[in-house]
PDB file of C-alpha atoms in Angstrom:
ATOM      1  CA  MET N  15      97.577  41.817  33.662  1.00 48.00           C
ATOM      2  CA  GLN N  16      99.189  39.384  31.200  1.00 49.00           C
ATOM      3  CA  THR N  17      97.293  41.068  28.350  1.00 49.00           C
ATOM      4  CA  LEU N  18      98.695  44.425  29.451  1.00 50.00           C
ATOM      5  CA  ASN N  19     102.244  43.003  29.598  1.00 53.00           C
ATOM      6  CA  ARG N  20     101.790  41.357  26.197  1.00 50.00           C
ATOM      7  CA  MET N  21     100.560  44.683  24.826  1.00 49.00           C
ATOM      8  CA  ARG N  22     103.594  46.511  26.256  1.00 55.00           C
ATOM      9  CA  ILE N  23     105.991  44.028  24.620  1.00 56.00           C
ATOM     10  CA  ALA N  24     104.114  44.255  21.316  1.00 52.00           C
ATOM     11  CA  ILE N  25     104.241  48.058  21.397  1.00 51.00           C
ATOM     12  CA  LEU N  26     107.926  47.965  22.337  1.00 55.00           C
ATOM     13  CA  LEU N  27     108.817  45.607  19.504  1.00 55.00           C
ATOM     14  CA  PHE N  28     106.583  47.441  17.033  1.00 49.00           C
ATOM     15  CA  SER N  29     108.158  50.772  17.865  1.00 49.00           C
ATOM     16  CA  LEU N  30     111.686  49.389  17.529  1.00 48.00           C
ATOM     17  CA  LEU N  31     110.957  47.534  14.310  1.00 47.00           C
ATOM     18  CA  SER N  32     108.789  50.090  12.539  1.00 44.00           C
ATOM     19  CA  CYS N  33     110.058  53.572  13.328  1.00 42.00           C
ATOM     20  CA  GLY N  34     113.340  53.388  11.511  1.00 40.00           C
ATOM     21  CA  VAL N  35     115.352  52.144  14.471  1.00 41.00           C
ATOM     22  CA  ALA N  36     115.622  48.707  12.964  1.00 43.00           C
ATOM     23  CA  SER N  37     116.729  48.483   9.383  1.00 50.00           C
ATOM     24  CA  ALA N  38     117.920  45.680   7.178  1.00 55.00           C
ATOM     25  CA  ALA N  39     121.316  46.067   8.863  1.00 66.00           C
ATOM     26  CA  ALA N  40     119.938  46.062  12.419  1.00 80.00           C
ATOM     27  CA  GLN N  41     119.509  42.903  14.406  1.00 91.00           C
ATOM     28  CA  THR N  42     116.969  42.539  17.182  1.00 95.00           C
ATOM     29  CA  VAL N  43     118.268  40.548  20.154  1.00 97.00           C
ATOM     30  CA  ILE N  44     115.631  39.644  22.732  1.00 98.00           C
ATOM     31  CA  LEU N  45     117.121  38.432  26.013  1.00 98.00           C
ATOM     32  CA  VAL N  46     115.398  36.814  28.976  1.00 98.00           C
ATOM     33  CA  ARG N  47     116.384  34.785  31.963  1.00 97.00           C
ATOM     34  CA  HIS N  48     114.908  31.277  32.074  1.00 97.00           C
ATOM     35  CA  ALA N  49     111.518  31.013  33.753  1.00 98.00           C
ATOM     36  CA  GLU N  50     110.968  29.816  37.313  1.00 97.00           C
ATOM     37  CA  LYS N  51     112.466  26.406  37.983  1.00 95.00           C
ATOM     38  CA  ALA N  52     111.000  23.558  39.983  1.00 97.00           C
ATOM     39  CA  GLN N  53     112.373  23.053  43.476  1.00 94.00           C
ATOM     40  CA  VAL N  54     113.729  19.553  42.949  1.00 94.00           C
ATOM     41  CA  PRO N  55     117.136  18.052  43.708  1.00 93.00           C
ATOM     42  CA  GLY N  56     119.898  18.363  41.141  1.00 90.00           C
ATOM     43  CA  ASN N  57     121.510  21.147  39.150  1.00 87.00           C
ATOM     44  CA  ASP N  58     119.293  20.878  36.059  1.00 93.00           C
ATOM     45  CA  PRO N  59     115.670  21.077  37.225  1.00 95.00           C
ATOM     46  CA  PRO N  60     112.731  21.541  34.848  1.00 97.00           C
ATOM     47  CA  LEU N  61     110.396  24.529  35.047  1.00 98.00           C
ATOM     48  CA  SER N  62     107.851  24.816  37.808  1.00 98.00           C
ATOM     49  CA  GLU N  63     104.164  25.246  37.005  1.00 98.00           C
ATOM     50  CA  VAL N  64     104.638  29.014  37.333  1.00 97.00           C
ATOM     51  CA  GLY N  65     107.672  28.796  35.056  1.00 98.00           C
ATOM     52  CA  THR N  66     105.718  26.873  32.436  1.00 98.00           C
ATOM     53  CA  ALA N  67     103.060  29.596  32.492  1.00 98.00           C
ATOM     54  CA  ARG N  68     105.805  32.216  32.064  1.00 98.00           C
ATOM     55  CA  ALA N  69     107.211  30.312  29.069  1.00 98.00           C
ATOM     56  CA  GLN N  70     103.749  30.426  27.478  1.00 98.00           C
ATOM     57  CA  ALA N  71     103.575  34.151  28.253  1.00 98.00           C
ATOM     58  CA  LEU N  72     106.924  34.623  26.495  1.00 98.00           C
ATOM     59  CA  GLN N  73     105.574  32.998  23.347  1.00 97.00           C
ATOM     60  CA  ALA N  74     102.454  35.175  23.514  1.00 96.00           C
ATOM     61  CA  ALA N  75     104.551  38.314  24.016  1.00 96.00           C
ATOM     62  CA  LEU N  76     106.800  37.448  21.069  1.00 97.00           C
ATOM     63  CA  GLN N  77     104.208  36.010  18.675  1.00 95.00           C
ATOM     64  CA  HIS N  78     104.571  38.975  16.300  1.00 94.00           C
ATOM     65  CA  ALA N  79     108.283  39.609  16.855  1.00 94.00           C
ATOM     66  CA  ASN N  80     109.333  37.446  13.897  1.00 94.00           C
ATOM     67  CA  VAL N  81     111.887  35.534  15.958  1.00 97.00           C
ATOM     68  CA  GLN N  82     113.970  33.532  13.485  1.00 97.00           C
ATOM     69  CA  HIS N  83     116.659  32.180  15.818  1.00 98.00           C
ATOM     70  CA  VAL N  84     116.795  30.944  19.410  1.00 98.00           C
ATOM     71  CA  ILE N  85     119.894  30.521  21.548  1.00 98.00           C
ATOM     72  CA  VAL N  86     119.680  28.572  24.821  1.00 98.00           C
ATOM     73  CA  THR N  87     122.138  26.978  27.217  1.00 96.00           C
ATOM     74  CA  SER N  88     122.586  23.291  27.847  1.00 95.00           C
ATOM     75  CA  ARG N  89     120.401  23.576  30.952  1.00 96.00           C
ATOM     76  CA  ARG N  90     116.869  22.220  30.561  1.00 96.00           C
ATOM     77  CA  ARG N  91     115.219  25.302  32.048  1.00 97.00           C
ATOM     78  CA  THR N  92     116.422  27.561  29.225  1.00 98.00           C
ATOM     79  CA  THR N  93     115.198  25.212  26.501  1.00 98.00           C
ATOM     80  CA  LEU N  94     111.866  24.759  28.279  1.00 98.00           C
ATOM     81  CA  THR N  95     111.497  28.540  28.593  1.00 98.00           C
ATOM     82  CA  ALA N  96     111.970  28.903  24.836  1.00 98.00           C
ATOM     83  CA  ALA N  97     109.995  25.763  23.920  1.00 98.00           C
ATOM     84  CA  ALA N  98     106.720  27.500  23.016  1.00 98.00           C
ATOM     85  CA  VAL N  99     108.543  30.056  20.829  1.00 98.00           C
ATOM     86  CA  ILE N 100     110.556  27.262  19.200  1.00 98.00           C
ATOM     87  CA  ALA N 101     107.398  25.239  18.500  1.00 97.00           C
ATOM     88  CA  ALA N 102     105.352  28.189  17.233  1.00 96.00           C
ATOM     89  CA  GLN N 103     108.095  29.311  14.835  1.00 95.00           C
ATOM     90  CA  HIS N 104     109.298  25.774  13.925  1.00 97.00           C
ATOM     91  CA  LEU N 105     112.865  26.620  14.937  1.00 98.00           C
ATOM     92  CA  LEU N 106     115.866  24.566  15.926  1.00 98.00           C
ATOM     93  CA  PRO N 107     117.649  26.222  18.858  1.00 98.00           C
ATOM     94  CA  VAL N 108     121.375  26.771  19.061  1.00 98.00           C
ATOM     95  CA  VAL N 109     122.556  25.219  22.335  1.00 97.00           C
ATOM     96  CA  ILE N 110     125.579  26.815  23.987  1.00 96.00           C
ATOM     97  CA  PRO N 111     127.154  24.627  26.699  1.00 92.00           C
ATOM     98  CA  TYR N 112     126.790  25.958  30.210  1.00 87.00           C
ATOM     99  CA  GLY N 113     129.339  25.039  32.800  1.00 76.00           C
ATOM    100  CA  ASP N 114     132.656  26.055  31.235  1.00 61.00           C
ATOM    101  CA  GLY N 115     132.596  29.229  33.307  1.00 66.00           C
ATOM    102  CA  ASP N 116     130.411  32.264  32.923  1.00 82.00           C
ATOM    103  CA  SER N 117     132.841  34.222  30.720  1.00 91.00           C
ATOM    104  CA  ALA N 118     133.290  31.382  28.220  1.00 92.00           C
ATOM    105  CA  GLN N 119     129.544  30.869  27.965  1.00 93.00           C
ATOM    106  CA  VAL N 120     128.905  34.618  27.568  1.00 96.00           C
ATOM    107  CA  ALA N 121     131.547  34.868  24.833  1.00 96.00           C
ATOM    108  CA  ALA N 122     130.097  31.856  23.011  1.00 96.00           C
ATOM    109  CA  VAL N 123     126.571  33.311  23.088  1.00 97.00           C
ATOM    110  CA  ALA N 124     127.805  36.714  21.857  1.00 97.00           C
ATOM    111  CA  ALA N 125     129.704  34.988  19.019  1.00 97.00           C
ATOM    112  CA  ALA N 126     126.595  32.973  18.082  1.00 97.00           C
ATOM    113  CA  VAL N 127     124.497  36.151  17.990  1.00 97.00           C
ATOM    114  CA  ARG N 128     127.068  37.851  15.747  1.00 95.00           C
ATOM    115  CA  ARG N 129     126.869  34.943  13.269  1.00 96.00           C
ATOM    116  CA  ILE N 130     123.138  35.528  12.758  1.00 95.00           C
ATOM    117  CA  PRO N 131     122.333  37.504   9.595  1.00 93.00           C
ATOM    118  CA  ALA N 132     121.694  41.230   9.920  1.00 89.00           C
ATOM    119  CA  GLY N 133     118.003  42.030  10.011  1.00 91.00           C
ATOM    120  CA  ASP N 134     117.042  38.830  11.838  1.00 94.00           C
ATOM    121  CA  ALA N 135     115.522  38.630  15.306  1.00 96.00           C
ATOM    122  CA  VAL N 136     117.008  36.249  17.875  1.00 98.00           C
ATOM    123  CA  LEU N 137     115.761  35.137  21.276  1.00 98.00           C
ATOM    124  CA  VAL N 138     118.491  34.438  23.832  1.00 98.00           C
ATOM    125  CA  VAL N 139     117.456  32.589  26.997  1.00 98.00           C
ATOM    126  CA  GLY N 140     120.137  32.697  29.653  1.00 97.00           C
ATOM    127  CA  HIS N 141     120.609  32.837  33.401  1.00 95.00           C
ATOM    128  CA  SER N 142     120.526  35.552  36.065  1.00 94.00           C
ATOM    129  CA  ASN N 143     124.310  35.839  35.941  1.00 94.00           C
ATOM    130  CA  THR N 144     124.716  35.635  32.156  1.00 96.00           C
ATOM    131  CA  VAL N 145     122.019  37.849  30.598  1.00 97.00           C
ATOM    132  CA  PRO N 146     123.573  41.182  31.702  1.00 97.00           C
ATOM    133  CA  PRO N 147     127.123  40.133  30.665  1.00 97.00           C
ATOM    134  CA  ILE N 148     125.788  38.975  27.272  1.00 97.00           C
ATOM    135  CA  ILE N 149     124.264  42.423  26.766  1.00 97.00           C
ATOM    136  CA  ALA N 150     127.643  43.998  27.624  1.00 97.00           C
ATOM    137  CA  ALA N 151     129.504  41.566  25.341  1.00 97.00           C
ATOM    138  CA  LEU N 152     127.251  42.665  22.483  1.00 96.00           C
ATOM    139  CA  GLY N 153     128.150  46.310  23.093  1.00 94.00           C
ATOM    140  CA  GLY N 154     125.361  47.252  25.485  1.00 95.00           C
ATOM    141  CA  PRO N 155     125.771  48.753  28.950  1.00 95.00           C
ATOM    142  CA  ARG N 156     127.224  46.881  31.891  1.00 95.00           C
ATOM    143  CA  MET N 157     124.556  45.925  34.421  1.00 95.00           C
ATOM    144  CA  PRO N 158     124.449  43.901  37.632  1.00 94.00           C
ATOM    145  CA  ASP N 159     123.253  40.299  37.599  1.00 93.00           C
ATOM    146  CA  LEU N 160     119.515  39.805  37.746  1.00 95.00           C
ATOM    147  CA  CYS N 161     118.178  39.163  41.225  1.00 95.00           C
ATOM    148  CA  ASP N 162     117.304  35.634  42.305  1.00 91.00           C
ATOM    149  CA  ALA N 163     113.533  36.319  42.379  1.00 93.00           C
ATOM    150  CA  SER N 164     113.503  38.309  39.134  1.00 95.00           C
ATOM    151  CA  TYR N 165     112.062  36.369  36.200  1.00 97.00           C
ATOM    152  CA  SER N 166     109.800  38.785  34.321  1.00 97.00           C
ATOM    153  CA  THR N 167     112.469  41.031  32.814  1.00 96.00           C
ATOM    154  CA  ILE N 168     112.875  41.090  29.041  1.00 97.00           C
ATOM    155  CA  PHE N 169     115.545  43.078  27.239  1.00 98.00           C
ATOM    156  CA  VAL N 170     115.369  44.114  23.600  1.00 97.00           C
ATOM    157  CA  LEU N 171     118.719  45.151  22.144  1.00 96.00           C
ATOM    158  CA  GLU N 172     119.034  46.610  18.653  1.00 94.00           C
ATOM    159  CA  LEU N 173     122.462  45.839  17.196  1.00 90.00           C
ATOM    160  CA  GLY N 174     123.551  47.767  14.147  1.00 85.00           C
ATOM    161  CA  SER N 175     121.238  50.687  14.800  1.00 79.00           C
ATOM    162  CA  SER N 176     122.716  54.064  15.463  1.00 80.00           C
ATOM    163  CA  PRO N 177     122.689  54.607  18.318  1.00 83.00           C
ATOM    164  CA  MET N 178     122.373  51.099  19.715  1.00 86.00           C
ATOM    165  CA  ARG N 179     119.191  50.833  21.762  1.00 92.00           C
ATOM    166  CA  LEU N 180     118.425  48.728  24.789  1.00 95.00           C
ATOM    167  CA  VAL N 181     114.923  48.582  26.198  1.00 95.00           C
ATOM    168  CA  ARG N 182     114.022  46.801  29.423  1.00 96.00           C
ATOM    169  CA  ALA N 183     110.434  45.672  29.973  1.00 95.00           C
ATOM    170  CA  HIS N 184     108.490  42.892  31.695  1.00 95.00           C
ATOM    171  CA  TYR N 185     106.357  40.006  30.480  1.00 96.00           C
ATOM    172  CA  GLY N 186     104.097  37.435  32.056  1.00 96.00           C
ATOM    173  CA  ALA N 187     103.111  37.494  35.706  1.00 95.00           C
ATOM    174  CA  PRO N 188     104.796  40.245  37.723  1.00 95.00           C
ATOM    175  CA  ASP N 189     107.705  39.352  39.967  1.00 94.00           C
ATOM    176  CA  PRO N 190     107.063  39.436  43.722  1.00 90.00           C
ATOM    177  CA  PRO N 191     107.572  42.793  45.454  1.00 89.00           C
ATOM    178  CA  GLY N 192     111.260  43.525  45.979  1.00 85.00           C
ATOM    179  CA  ALA N 193     112.398  40.959  43.394  1.00 87.00           C
ATOM    180  CA  ASP N 194     114.600  43.517  41.672  1.00 81.00           C
ATOM    181  CA  SER N 195     116.412  44.711  44.785  1.00 83.00           C
ATOM    182  CA  CYS N 196     118.930  42.115  45.855  1.00 80.00           C
ATOM    183  CA  THR N 197     122.145  42.617  47.725  1.00 58.00           C
ATOM    184  CA  THR N 198     123.425  39.121  48.322  1.00 45.00           C
ATOM    185  CA  GLU N 199     125.546  37.104  45.940  1.00 48.00           C
ATOM    186  CA  MET N 200     123.321  34.903  43.836  1.00 42.00           C
ATOM    187  CA  GLU N 201     123.858  31.295  42.973  1.00 44.00           C
ATOM    188  CA  THR N 202     123.953  30.274  39.331  1.00 46.00           C
ATOM    189  CA  HIS N 203     120.423  30.307  38.002  1.00 49.00           C
TER     190      HIS N 203
END
């Protein structure tokens, strides 16, 4: 199953990057929510074993995406989710503080993405309540927050292409049944 998901991401990225959608002026923004966190006390837990496996799956899915930049929050779980990509590409992540309020963090991430040179690919690892607003802040559609049990979603946004494209896919192990249908207010994840 992970091979199939990896293949879908590779095909998705290949099609966006090779069929004229992405040009020297286009920027590929790959957005994910952090992987599953450990159930330990405190507001900054590390990844669980399942989350660590998902972080490895993210690196495998993006190994040919030519990610040149990584943006994470100040929460450990986002850095740990990106750690394999960071190590494989020998990158230094940009850390955007988390905790000044969702809108300030979203605006800071969008500004950091806009400072990245055209033509570069960037991985943004955020939270269930920040990934959709970041997409909107970059000019994409408005979407609801990701559900609490939803971790496998990956978004690929092409900035500077005409028209702007947003593709939603999945990577790593599938989410549990019903993970994408939530109706209650989620806590900050």
